[in-house]
Amino acid sequence: MSNVEVNVDNNMNKTDVKNNKLDIGYPSRDVEKGSREISGVQIPWKSVIIMVLALAVLVAACAVAWVLQGWQTTLIVIAVVVPVYILIYYWRFLYVVVKTAPRDISALYCYIKILRLANKFTKTDWSMPDIFHDVVKRHPNKACFLFEDEIWTFQQVEDFSLRVSAALKAQGIKRGDTVAVMASNYPEMPAMWLGITRIGGIAPLINTNQTGNTLLHSINIAKCDAFIYGSEFESVVNEVRKELNPSLRLFKFTRRPLNTSNDSVKVAESASDLTHMLETTAPAPWSLSEGEGFNGRLLYIYTSGTTGLPKAAVISPSRMCFMASGVHYLGSLRKTDVIYCPMPLYHSAGGVITMGQAFIFGCTVALRTKFSASSYFPDCIKYKATAAHYIGEMCRYILATPPAATDRQHTVRTVYGNGMRPTVWNDFVERFGIKKVVEFYGATEGNANIVNIDNKPGAIGFISRIIPAVYPIAIIKVDEETGEPIRDSKGLCQLAKPNEPGVFIGKIKPNNPSRAFLGYVDKEASEKKIVRDVLSHGDSAFISGDILISDEFGYLYFKDRTGDTFRWRGENVSTTEVEAAISRVADQRDAVVFGVEIPNNEGRAGMCGIVDADGTLDLDKLLKDMSKDLPKYARPIILRIMKTMDMTATFKIRKVDLQKEGYNPSILKDKLYYLDPKLNKYVSLGPEEYEKIMSGQIRL
């Protein structure tokens, strides 16, 4: 497959649609009834019967040869007939083996390196400050962070973290205390949590976009004992200060340039001025971390909150090591790489995976306070980056910038991240001259990650068809509306076949650090992410909630989130695929699709919110272009034209909020349109039309 794009025949029959949903470009083949599967290859029962009969004939021929000609002739018959038999009846599986063996062997080699690294740290029981110290000793004067015009060496980062350890210890912070950090993307932020965890604290990393009740929730759910916040968030903190627990210790950090003279010590604003404390406190003598060790709690990373209030996921040093080393080895990163990271450092992508490249492997990381599409590759040129990180919709935004001379003047060899849409993959690679895209997949709170190691467009990883048991992950069948696993007569989950949608799971092995499930701080929420009696009675697995699909060669493709598929006109509609189609034909505009209820109609009609900041969106052209890619039932019935769209810091659209707002023009200020089935065009939806839709006078 050289190209991955939305490609749905408008005349696709219902059987095709039911089995394949919307084809996004990966190989698709119906699973026939009355067949059995051999390593992902479907073989009809008639063929199985013929295979058995042929085998019986083979055995009979060998027996006759033995009786009439002796055992030597029998060996010759076996040597000739058996290979022919295998080629005739297993040629497809052999083809899959030949095609995927290089990929699987390479991945297995990397996996062994990951396990060896984890085993090394398990034996020493080091926490992340200890692992980082080992890197500092090897090259103290190498650049660890590049930020604006500052260069932070590994030694300077450790010295700052030791000052944090000393200052907080003097303030009574001790082992087991929870000290939250809310700071922007500057080098001091990760250095702060290194200092906290060195003295045995646990560091929740607060999303810097949070305010009000959401911020209070994040502080309270982590049961924080102290809270460090950057001065840039003082007004946000002051808004909730009266509602904070009186026992919560607050420390304000005011950033000062790296090379500020030692003679200009900051005047203390208050007893909670952390900057003054750091500038008047000598670094603590280095010592091993007082924390919970390699498998203990290190950080709390909050989920994005696209489906409700954020949940605090537990990150251990072993989990951080597993995530970072997976991307490092499978993504062919090097210790000499300079990695550009405009990602928020409170999120697992930037704060765990990319920080891990510096803290574990000694890479140099170039930071930016906030992502800018137009500055992405110019920054890569400035810092001489050889690798770069992306997430979510970043690549689409970068691709939407006007072509520039700097597009190919960079030295970026590899980009890695998750969420690159198949519809922009090839265009992004071609325009910017990227040699390798390392798309990975894995939930912050999960216990399994997968990586696309061989540049397969659109794929987020793979499952080996040759040795699937080596890495205990699977795709199981689920009810796409409820997300509940579909079980067999024995009460066990059923594995999804090639080209059949299913939910990604990672088998839990509590005594294996790489397979343990740490979940959330909230144990009740953690329990909801565990499915039991999966492939055998008594086992358990982390269930991601993401619908994936695998092809014949084991490549995995993201399809949807459970709950993001709705039914309309008796057909299932995948919101992710419709969003990708609309965004592509609408010049890469932000688009979000969800189902809404229409009175007197079964199921939910598709509604699309689409950004049109400058008023240039041609609705007639949009419908015409959509019709080429989407079957009639998948085209949005209602459009909401928006100036901007609210997103999380990791470029995920807050779909639930838009769905709750609905399409009542008396409530919404945005322009609304509905698809008139008689005119086959989008017409304005005002209060009068809305009432007619509600009463059934206008039928959609």
XYZ file of C-alpha atoms in Angstrom:
700
model
C 0.000 0.000 0.000
C 1.694 3.180 -1.141
C -1.072 5.568 -0.271
C -3.543 5.749 2.589
C -6.561 7.946 2.128
C -10.288 7.926 2.639
C -11.727 6.119 -0.347
C -15.329 5.014 -0.089
C -17.324 4.136 -3.167
C -20.571 6.039 -3.122
C -22.287 2.965 -4.532
C -20.805 0.581 -1.980
C -23.354 -2.080 -1.195
C -24.645 -2.609 2.341
C -22.761 -5.846 2.897
C -19.451 -4.147 2.094
C -20.268 -1.243 4.370
C -21.314 -3.473 7.225
C -18.139 -5.513 7.103
C -15.659 -2.763 6.362
C -17.248 0.465 7.626
C -15.428 3.236 5.746
C -12.352 1.969 3.917
C -9.342 4.082 4.878
C -6.934 2.507 2.490
C -5.592 -0.595 4.206
C -6.195 -3.994 2.579
C -9.691 -5.295 3.211
C -11.008 -8.787 2.712
C -14.310 -10.239 3.871
C -14.078 -13.054 6.390
C -15.989 -15.943 4.908
C -18.348 -18.035 6.963
C -17.379 -21.681 7.230
C -13.655 -21.095 7.351
C -10.785 -21.458 9.757
C -7.835 -19.140 10.375
C -4.177 -20.121 10.203
C -1.940 -17.292 11.519
C -4.244 -14.645 10.138
C -4.939 -16.380 6.805
C -8.569 -17.420 6.222
C -8.994 -20.934 4.746
C -12.512 -22.157 3.740
C -13.679 -25.442 5.270
C -13.899 -27.048 1.821
C -10.194 -26.381 1.402
C -9.521 -27.803 4.850
C -11.328 -31.037 3.917
C -9.330 -31.273 0.690
C -6.115 -30.672 2.672
C -6.972 -33.528 5.038
C -7.792 -35.871 2.151
C -4.546 -34.901 0.405
C -2.649 -35.599 3.601
C -4.332 -39.009 3.848
C -3.328 -39.754 0.251
C 0.227 -38.677 1.086
C 0.385 -41.031 4.074
C -1.072 -43.875 1.986
C 1.476 -43.278 -0.814
C 4.318 -43.370 1.711
C 2.972 -46.617 3.180
C 2.732 -48.232 -0.265
C 6.254 -47.080 -1.147
C 7.565 -48.511 2.144
C 5.925 -51.924 1.514
C 6.805 -52.225 -2.181
C 10.101 -50.317 -2.514
C 11.608 -50.047 0.983
C 12.298 -47.176 3.381
C 14.857 -45.422 1.082
C 12.245 -44.869 -1.605
C 9.778 -43.717 1.048
C 12.219 -40.988 2.150
C 12.563 -39.808 -1.448
C 8.762 -39.685 -1.822
C 8.448 -37.692 1.418
C 11.256 -35.290 0.393
C 9.464 -34.524 -2.874
C 5.787 -34.616 -1.920
C 5.837 -32.847 1.474
C 7.333 -29.552 0.165
C 4.844 -29.635 -2.722
C 1.997 -30.224 -0.250
C 3.151 -27.305 1.939
C 3.520 -24.962 -1.035
C 0.076 -25.839 -2.389
C -1.873 -25.494 0.848
C 0.215 -23.010 2.885
C 1.599 -20.752 0.192
C -0.306 -17.713 1.483
C 0.967 -18.117 5.014
C 4.500 -18.633 3.686
C 4.100 -15.439 1.673
C 3.091 -13.564 4.843
C 6.107 -15.041 6.660
C 8.519 -13.936 3.934
C 7.014 -10.430 3.802
C 6.979 -9.840 7.577
C 10.003 -11.801 8.835
C 12.483 -8.868 8.510
C 10.096 -6.593 10.416
C 9.418 -9.151 13.146
C 13.067 -10.113 13.618
C 14.081 -6.447 13.868
C 11.325 -5.786 16.403
C 12.262 -8.869 18.425
C 15.884 -7.701 18.604
C 14.743 -4.272 19.846
C 12.341 -5.848 22.337
C 15.187 -7.889 23.822
C 17.194 -4.658 24.257
C 14.218 -3.030 25.997
C 13.876 -5.972 28.385
C 17.620 -6.011 29.105
C 17.554 -2.303 29.960
C 14.530 -2.776 32.229
C 16.209 -5.779 33.873
C 19.330 -3.711 34.556
C 17.353 -1.008 36.364
C 15.213 -3.581 38.164
C 18.358 -5.091 39.701
C 19.668 -1.687 40.844
C 16.121 -0.541 41.818
C 16.972 2.935 40.574
C 14.405 5.690 40.331
C 14.590 8.262 37.530
C 16.913 10.728 39.368
C 19.393 7.853 39.802
C 19.159 6.834 36.137
C 19.665 10.482 35.141
C 22.711 10.789 37.430
C 24.315 7.859 35.623
C 23.887 9.768 32.336
C 25.266 12.984 33.899
C 28.428 11.172 34.981
C 29.074 10.032 31.401
C 28.852 13.510 29.829
C 28.238 16.317 32.365
C 29.004 19.105 29.879
C 26.869 17.838 27.008
C 23.768 19.908 26.189
C 20.688 18.389 27.813
C 18.159 21.129 26.963
C 18.137 23.852 24.335
C 15.609 26.573 25.151
C 15.339 29.857 23.276
C 18.992 31.017 23.359
C 19.925 29.035 26.471
C 21.977 25.835 26.626
C 21.473 23.684 29.729
C 24.126 21.014 30.255
C 23.304 17.736 31.976
C 25.265 18.910 35.011
C 23.316 22.185 35.201
C 20.007 20.325 35.057
C 21.088 18.023 37.887
C 22.430 20.938 39.958
C 19.095 22.734 39.641
C 17.223 19.574 40.655
C 19.529 19.174 43.689
C 18.684 22.750 44.733
C 14.993 21.859 44.490
C 15.611 18.780 46.657
C 17.444 20.849 49.284
C 14.910 23.708 49.313
C 11.854 21.450 49.592
C 13.485 19.267 52.235
C 14.139 22.409 54.277
C 10.421 23.181 53.945
C 9.480 19.817 55.431
C 8.683 17.916 52.221
C 9.452 14.245 52.827
C 9.199 10.766 51.367
C 5.659 9.909 50.282
C 4.485 13.525 49.945
C 2.714 14.553 46.757
C 4.044 17.789 45.245
C 2.255 18.965 42.096
C 4.010 21.044 39.418
C 2.258 23.507 37.114
C 4.852 25.195 34.926
C 5.445 26.049 31.280
C 7.749 24.259 28.850
C 11.087 25.457 30.182
C 14.031 23.322 31.398
C 13.323 23.973 35.060
C 9.988 22.117 34.843
C 11.365 18.567 34.433
C 14.308 19.477 36.680
C 11.785 20.347 39.409
C 10.135 16.952 39.356
C 13.557 15.290 39.392
C 14.251 17.218 42.608
C 10.877 16.274 44.107
C 11.218 12.575 43.335
C 14.820 12.453 44.607
C 13.609 13.120 48.149
C 10.876 10.510 47.780
C 8.008 12.713 46.649
C 5.495 11.967 43.889
C 4.986 14.700 41.287
C 1.599 15.209 39.593
C 2.187 17.263 36.422
C -0.721 19.687 36.113
C -2.103 20.586 32.688
C -1.325 24.303 32.300
C -4.629 24.914 30.513
C -6.663 23.946 33.554
C -8.599 26.543 35.502
C -11.363 26.702 38.080
C -13.076 23.458 39.041
C -10.947 21.348 36.701
C -7.766 22.598 38.375
C -9.246 22.011 41.824
C -10.245 18.497 40.774
C -6.711 17.691 39.564
C -5.142 18.908 42.809
C -7.662 17.141 45.026
C -7.751 13.792 43.203
C -3.965 13.488 43.620
C -4.242 14.375 47.333
C -1.485 16.954 47.007
C 0.546 18.065 50.013
C 2.227 20.914 48.123
C 1.778 22.753 44.841
C 4.524 24.475 42.830
C 3.216 26.849 40.179
C 4.938 29.132 37.706
C 4.363 32.855 38.178
C 2.747 32.874 34.719
C -0.189 30.996 36.311
C -0.537 33.144 39.422
C -3.879 34.639 38.364
C -5.275 31.143 37.681
C -4.170 29.939 41.114
C -5.519 33.056 42.838
C -8.978 32.355 41.390
C -9.188 29.063 43.283
C -6.965 29.890 46.258
C -9.875 30.251 48.704
C -11.226 26.823 47.720
C -7.920 25.007 48.168
C -7.345 22.818 51.193
C -5.809 25.052 53.924
C -3.137 22.406 54.550
C -1.876 22.607 50.926
C 1.570 24.270 50.760
C 1.886 26.705 47.846
C 5.230 27.614 46.240
C 5.548 30.186 43.466
C 8.362 29.842 40.940
C 9.409 32.881 38.899
C 11.656 31.968 36.013
C 14.912 33.864 35.560
C 17.334 33.485 32.616
C 19.926 30.740 33.025
C 22.958 33.006 33.223
C 21.537 35.490 35.723
C 24.358 36.810 37.895
C 24.717 35.172 41.293
C 24.979 38.659 42.804
C 21.400 39.530 41.834
C 19.510 37.234 44.202
C 15.775 37.642 43.810
C 14.142 39.542 46.650
C 11.706 37.265 48.443
C 8.094 38.225 47.708
C 6.750 35.967 50.427
C 7.591 32.910 52.495
C 6.418 30.755 49.567
C 8.802 32.300 47.000
C 10.496 29.187 45.614
C 12.815 31.163 43.325
C 14.316 33.012 46.315
C 14.693 29.702 48.164
C 16.532 28.131 45.229
C 18.862 31.090 44.779
C 19.782 31.110 48.479
C 20.091 27.339 48.908
C 23.141 25.275 48.001
C 22.510 22.130 45.947
C 21.962 19.073 48.128
C 24.792 16.534 48.068
C 23.952 13.863 45.531
C 22.479 10.692 46.955
C 20.309 7.842 45.751
C 16.632 8.610 45.506
C 14.543 8.130 48.632
C 11.542 7.172 46.483
C 9.767 3.882 45.880
C 12.335 2.493 43.432
C 12.110 1.381 39.825
C 8.586 -0.025 40.119
C 7.180 2.584 42.499
C 5.242 5.792 41.879
C 7.130 8.624 40.175
C 4.654 10.927 38.408
C 0.936 11.403 37.954
C 0.049 12.275 34.355
C -3.480 13.503 33.723
C -5.635 12.270 30.869
C -6.764 14.950 28.430
C -10.290 15.162 29.790
C -12.015 14.930 26.393
C -14.719 12.722 27.926
C -15.030 14.292 31.374
C -12.821 15.449 34.242
C -9.131 14.466 33.969
C -7.966 11.267 35.658
C -4.499 10.984 37.212
C -2.574 8.062 35.686
C 0.284 6.576 37.695
C 3.706 6.591 36.002
C 6.556 4.578 37.523
C 10.235 4.734 36.490
C 9.758 1.291 34.902
C 6.780 2.520 32.872
C 8.724 5.628 31.786
C 11.685 3.461 30.832
C 9.489 1.047 28.869
C 7.738 3.844 26.934
C 10.885 5.856 26.193
C 13.094 2.875 25.295
C 10.371 1.447 23.055
C 10.353 4.578 20.922
C 14.157 4.902 21.130
C 15.031 1.394 19.955
C 12.087 0.651 17.668
C 12.207 4.175 16.237
C 15.947 3.951 15.493
C 16.785 7.015 17.565
C 20.408 7.666 18.515
C 22.079 8.956 21.679
C 23.629 11.714 19.564
C 20.239 12.963 18.340
C 18.989 16.492 18.943
C 15.225 16.131 19.381
C 12.844 19.032 18.792
C 9.937 18.955 21.249
C 7.161 21.559 21.169
C 4.998 19.162 23.180
C 3.612 20.061 26.626
C 5.850 18.512 29.265
C 2.944 17.648 31.568
C 1.711 15.070 29.054
C 3.087 11.553 28.612
C 4.247 12.209 25.039
C 6.564 15.112 25.857
C 7.012 14.658 29.599
C 7.672 10.906 29.608
C 8.708 9.697 26.149
C 10.809 12.668 25.034
C 12.147 13.489 28.515
C 13.121 9.828 28.683
C 15.327 10.288 25.615
C 17.370 12.826 27.613
C 17.180 11.306 31.100
C 17.796 7.664 30.058
C 19.756 7.863 26.788
C 21.502 11.234 26.954
C 19.886 12.836 23.898
C 19.694 16.610 23.615
C 16.144 18.005 23.642
C 15.187 21.392 22.178
C 12.131 22.816 23.949
C 9.564 25.368 22.854
C 7.056 27.033 25.164
C 4.129 26.531 22.811
C 3.633 24.754 19.491
C 3.665 26.898 16.361
C 2.976 25.335 12.962
C 4.898 28.024 11.059
C 7.901 27.762 13.406
C 8.160 23.964 13.532
C 10.781 23.382 10.847
C 12.484 26.804 11.226
C 13.060 25.814 14.867
C 14.427 22.463 13.729
C 16.888 24.375 11.543
C 17.837 26.711 14.415
C 18.607 23.881 16.827
C 20.050 21.537 14.149
C 17.512 18.909 15.158
C 17.908 15.394 13.778
C 14.595 14.102 15.171
C 11.301 15.784 16.028
C 8.182 14.945 18.005
C 4.578 15.457 16.926
C 1.139 14.582 18.277
C -2.504 14.730 17.240
C -3.262 17.253 14.559
C 0.168 18.950 14.550
C 1.216 17.515 11.196
C -1.998 18.664 9.546
C -1.446 22.195 10.850
C 2.168 22.193 9.668
C 1.104 20.898 6.262
C -1.486 23.699 6.014
C 1.231 26.401 6.253
C 2.273 28.010 2.947
C 5.219 26.269 1.229
C 8.517 27.879 2.191
C 12.204 27.607 1.358
C 12.807 26.187 4.833
C 10.623 23.126 4.149
C 13.647 20.981 3.273
C 16.544 22.958 4.756
C 16.388 21.065 8.041
C 18.400 18.019 9.133
C 15.473 16.087 10.636
C 15.877 12.394 9.833
C 12.989 10.993 11.871
C 9.719 12.282 13.262
C 7.931 10.283 15.930
C 4.601 10.635 17.672
C 1.017 9.481 17.545
C -2.105 10.642 15.783
C -0.823 11.455 12.281
C -3.850 11.056 10.058
C -3.440 8.667 7.132
C -4.832 11.383 4.867
C -1.831 13.684 5.498
C 0.916 11.064 5.978
C 2.304 10.858 2.429
C 1.900 14.576 1.714
C 3.780 15.445 4.912
C 6.642 13.065 4.161
C 6.940 14.205 0.545
C 6.806 17.953 1.215
C 9.257 18.011 4.122
C 11.561 15.234 2.980
C 11.173 13.057 6.089
C 12.993 9.734 5.788
C 11.179 7.939 8.585
C 7.870 8.381 10.410
C 7.689 6.470 13.693
C 4.002 6.383 14.576
C 3.372 4.788 17.955
C 0.292 3.976 19.964
C -0.352 3.545 23.679
C -2.530 5.015 26.393
C -0.872 6.999 29.206
C -2.468 4.729 31.804
C -1.977 1.532 29.796
C 0.573 -1.261 29.963
C 1.272 -1.801 26.280
C 2.681 0.260 23.435
C 3.066 -0.568 19.766
C 5.297 1.115 17.185
C 5.311 1.339 13.399
C 8.956 0.459 12.793
C 9.110 0.218 9.010
C 7.427 3.345 7.664
C 4.140 1.649 6.752
C 1.854 4.584 5.829
C -1.122 4.887 8.147
C -0.144 2.013 10.463
C 0.220 2.621 14.210
C 2.097 -0.609 14.884
C 1.741 -4.309 14.239
C 1.091 -7.748 15.675
C 3.432 -10.489 14.494
C 1.731 -13.174 12.407
C 4.705 -15.499 12.946
C 5.300 -15.203 16.711
C 2.237 -13.387 18.126
C 2.753 -14.717 21.660
C 6.081 -12.911 22.161
C 4.425 -9.549 22.876
C 1.169 -10.161 24.800
C -1.216 -7.796 23.061
C -4.332 -8.611 21.063
C -7.388 -7.219 19.297
C -10.647 -8.586 20.709
C -14.177 -8.353 19.352
C -16.463 -5.835 21.070
C -19.921 -4.412 20.686
C -19.086 -1.148 18.902
C -21.964 0.699 20.578
C -21.374 -0.386 24.190
C -17.666 -1.223 24.027
C -18.304 -4.482 25.886
C -16.284 -7.562 24.813
C -18.146 -10.189 22.802
C -17.675 -13.564 24.516
C -17.972 -17.142 23.328
C -19.953 -20.005 24.884
C -17.167 -20.500 27.465
C -17.378 -16.890 28.604
C -14.019 -15.916 27.062
C -13.242 -13.026 24.741
C -12.933 -13.637 21.014
C -9.944 -12.515 18.963
C -10.751 -10.273 16.007
C -9.790 -11.688 12.627
C -7.812 -9.768 9.991
C -9.771 -6.774 8.663
C -12.277 -7.104 11.516
C -12.561 -4.191 13.987
C -11.774 -4.854 17.629
C -10.441 -3.246 20.792
C -6.731 -3.205 21.625
C -5.777 -4.946 24.888
C -2.532 -5.513 26.783
C -2.320 -8.620 28.946
C -1.628 -7.870 32.612
C 1.160 -9.713 34.425
C 1.428 -8.125 37.899
C 4.881 -9.573 38.641
C 6.324 -8.338 35.342
C 7.093 -4.563 35.449
C 6.666 -4.220 31.689
C 3.236 -5.885 31.830
C 1.885 -4.478 35.112
C -1.106 -2.151 35.016
C -0.682 0.818 37.369
C -3.862 2.537 36.245
C -5.112 5.677 37.931
C -4.869 7.129 41.418
C -8.623 6.489 41.551
C -8.792 2.694 41.974
C -12.450 2.558 40.931
C -11.587 4.235 37.632
C -8.670 1.794 37.218
C -10.943 -1.197 37.640
C -13.099 -0.009 34.725
C -10.081 -0.328 32.416
C -9.538 -4.009 33.237
C -11.245 -6.871 31.412
C -11.109 -10.318 33.008
C -11.365 -13.871 31.659
C -9.886 -12.777 28.368
C -8.276 -15.754 26.640
C -8.362 -18.078 29.649
C -10.310 -18.087 32.885
C -8.622 -16.024 35.574
C -6.439 -13.854 33.323
C -6.878 -10.100 32.882
C -5.926 -7.333 30.479
C -5.942 -3.562 30.123
C -8.679 -2.602 27.661
C -7.875 0.575 25.760
C -11.313 1.530 24.451
C -9.775 2.178 21.019
C -11.089 0.351 17.964
C -8.215 -0.937 15.835
C -8.103 -3.177 12.801
C -5.304 -5.418 11.514
C -4.527 -6.429 7.971
C -3.289 -9.799 6.740
C 0.326 -8.891 7.546
C -0.483 -7.832 11.104
C -0.257 -4.063 10.569
C -2.613 -2.211 12.894
C -4.676 0.844 12.000
C -6.628 3.151 14.285
C -10.334 3.143 13.469
C -12.256 4.845 16.264
C -12.883 5.216 19.959
C -15.629 3.012 21.371
C -18.635 5.282 21.651
C -17.507 7.403 18.683
C -19.414 5.206 16.248
C -23.127 5.919 15.814
C -25.902 4.346 13.737
C -27.917 6.202 11.114
C -30.222 4.711 8.496
C -29.354 1.246 9.821
C -25.634 1.712 9.182
C -22.655 2.307 11.492
C -20.823 5.594 10.956
C -17.214 6.002 12.108
C -16.722 9.588 13.241
C -12.942 9.420 12.922
C -13.077 8.451 9.273
C -15.765 11.004 8.395
C -13.727 13.737 10.133
C -10.657 12.779 8.118
C -12.625 12.873 4.852
C -14.172 16.282 5.567
C -10.932 17.823 6.751
C -9.146 16.646 3.615
C -11.671 18.112 1.167
C -12.015 21.322 3.235
C -8.346 22.354 2.988
C -7.359 20.693 6.269
C -9.820 22.680 8.387
C -10.589 21.417 11.892
C -13.689 19.227 11.780
C -15.417 17.197 14.471
C -18.261 14.741 13.850
C -20.720 13.222 16.313
C -24.242 11.824 16.403
C -27.282 13.851 17.498
C -30.863 12.774 18.049
C -33.544 13.827 15.566
C -37.187 13.404 16.693
C -39.120 10.638 14.949
C -35.918 9.056 13.612
C -34.103 5.949 14.756
C -30.428 6.215 15.619
C -28.467 9.442 15.479
C -27.871 11.822 12.596
C -24.370 13.020 11.841
C -23.502 16.556 12.881
C -20.237 18.247 11.943
C -18.648 21.276 13.540
C -16.166 22.813 11.116
C -13.921 25.861 11.469
C -14.289 28.663 8.903
C -12.458 31.603 10.457
C -12.387 33.746 7.306
C -15.815 32.862 5.856
C -14.449 31.241 2.692
C -15.997 27.791 3.079
C -18.139 26.906 0.041
C -20.869 24.578 1.325
C -21.980 23.442 -2.143
C -18.406 22.465 -3.024
C -17.980 20.815 0.371
C -21.036 18.619 -0.184
C -19.966 17.771 -3.735
C -16.449 16.787 -2.615
C -17.743 14.856 0.408
C -20.062 12.880 -1.841
C -17.068 11.456 -3.699
C -15.637 9.973 -0.505
C -18.576 9.294 1.800
C -21.682 7.160 1.302
C -24.966 9.011 1.700
C -25.677 7.823 5.245
C -22.229 9.023 6.455
C -22.571 12.618 5.217
C -23.349 15.057 8.051
C -26.998 16.077 8.231
C -26.263 19.209 10.268
C -23.340 21.614 9.971
C -22.137 24.075 12.600
C -19.790 26.715 11.171
C -17.375 27.900 13.872
C -14.748 30.633 14.129
C -12.563 28.544 16.434
C -12.658 25.111 18.034
C -11.766 24.321 21.624
C -9.018 21.707 21.893
C -6.925 20.091 24.566
C -3.214 20.942 24.727
C -2.487 17.686 22.911
C -4.687 18.733 19.984
C -7.683 16.586 20.780
C -11.079 18.150 20.132
C -13.513 18.376 23.051
C -16.221 16.445 21.250
C -18.450 15.756 24.265
C -18.997 19.474 24.943
C -20.060 20.122 21.333
C -22.382 17.132 21.389
C -24.094 18.419 24.535
C -24.605 21.847 22.930
C -26.621 20.247 20.121
C -28.022 22.262 17.227
C -30.620 24.652 18.676
C -30.081 28.022 16.901
C -31.727 29.846 19.796
C -28.859 28.750 22.035
C -25.884 28.699 19.686
C -24.373 31.821 18.150
C -22.661 29.930 15.322
C -24.316 29.553 11.904
C -26.161 26.260 11.462
C -27.197 24.423 8.295
C -29.111 21.226 7.578
C -28.956 18.960 4.538
C -32.231 19.313 2.649
C -32.883 15.860 1.119
C -35.072 17.305 -1.654
C -32.652 20.039 -2.754
C -29.557 17.967 -1.854
C -27.837 21.030 -0.459
C -27.145 22.639 2.894
C -29.673 25.315 3.803
C -29.783 27.680 6.756
C -31.127 26.278 10.030
C -32.850 29.009 12.025
C -35.406 28.907 14.871
C -38.293 28.326 12.430
C -36.549 25.413 10.683
C -35.503 23.987 14.046
C -39.105 23.890 15.276
C -40.201 22.191 12.052
C -37.491 19.572 12.495
C -38.611 19.011 16.093
C -42.254 18.647 15.027
C -41.460 16.412 12.054
C -42.587 18.929 9.413
C -39.063 18.896 8.003
C -37.924 15.317 7.587
C -34.225 14.559 7.456
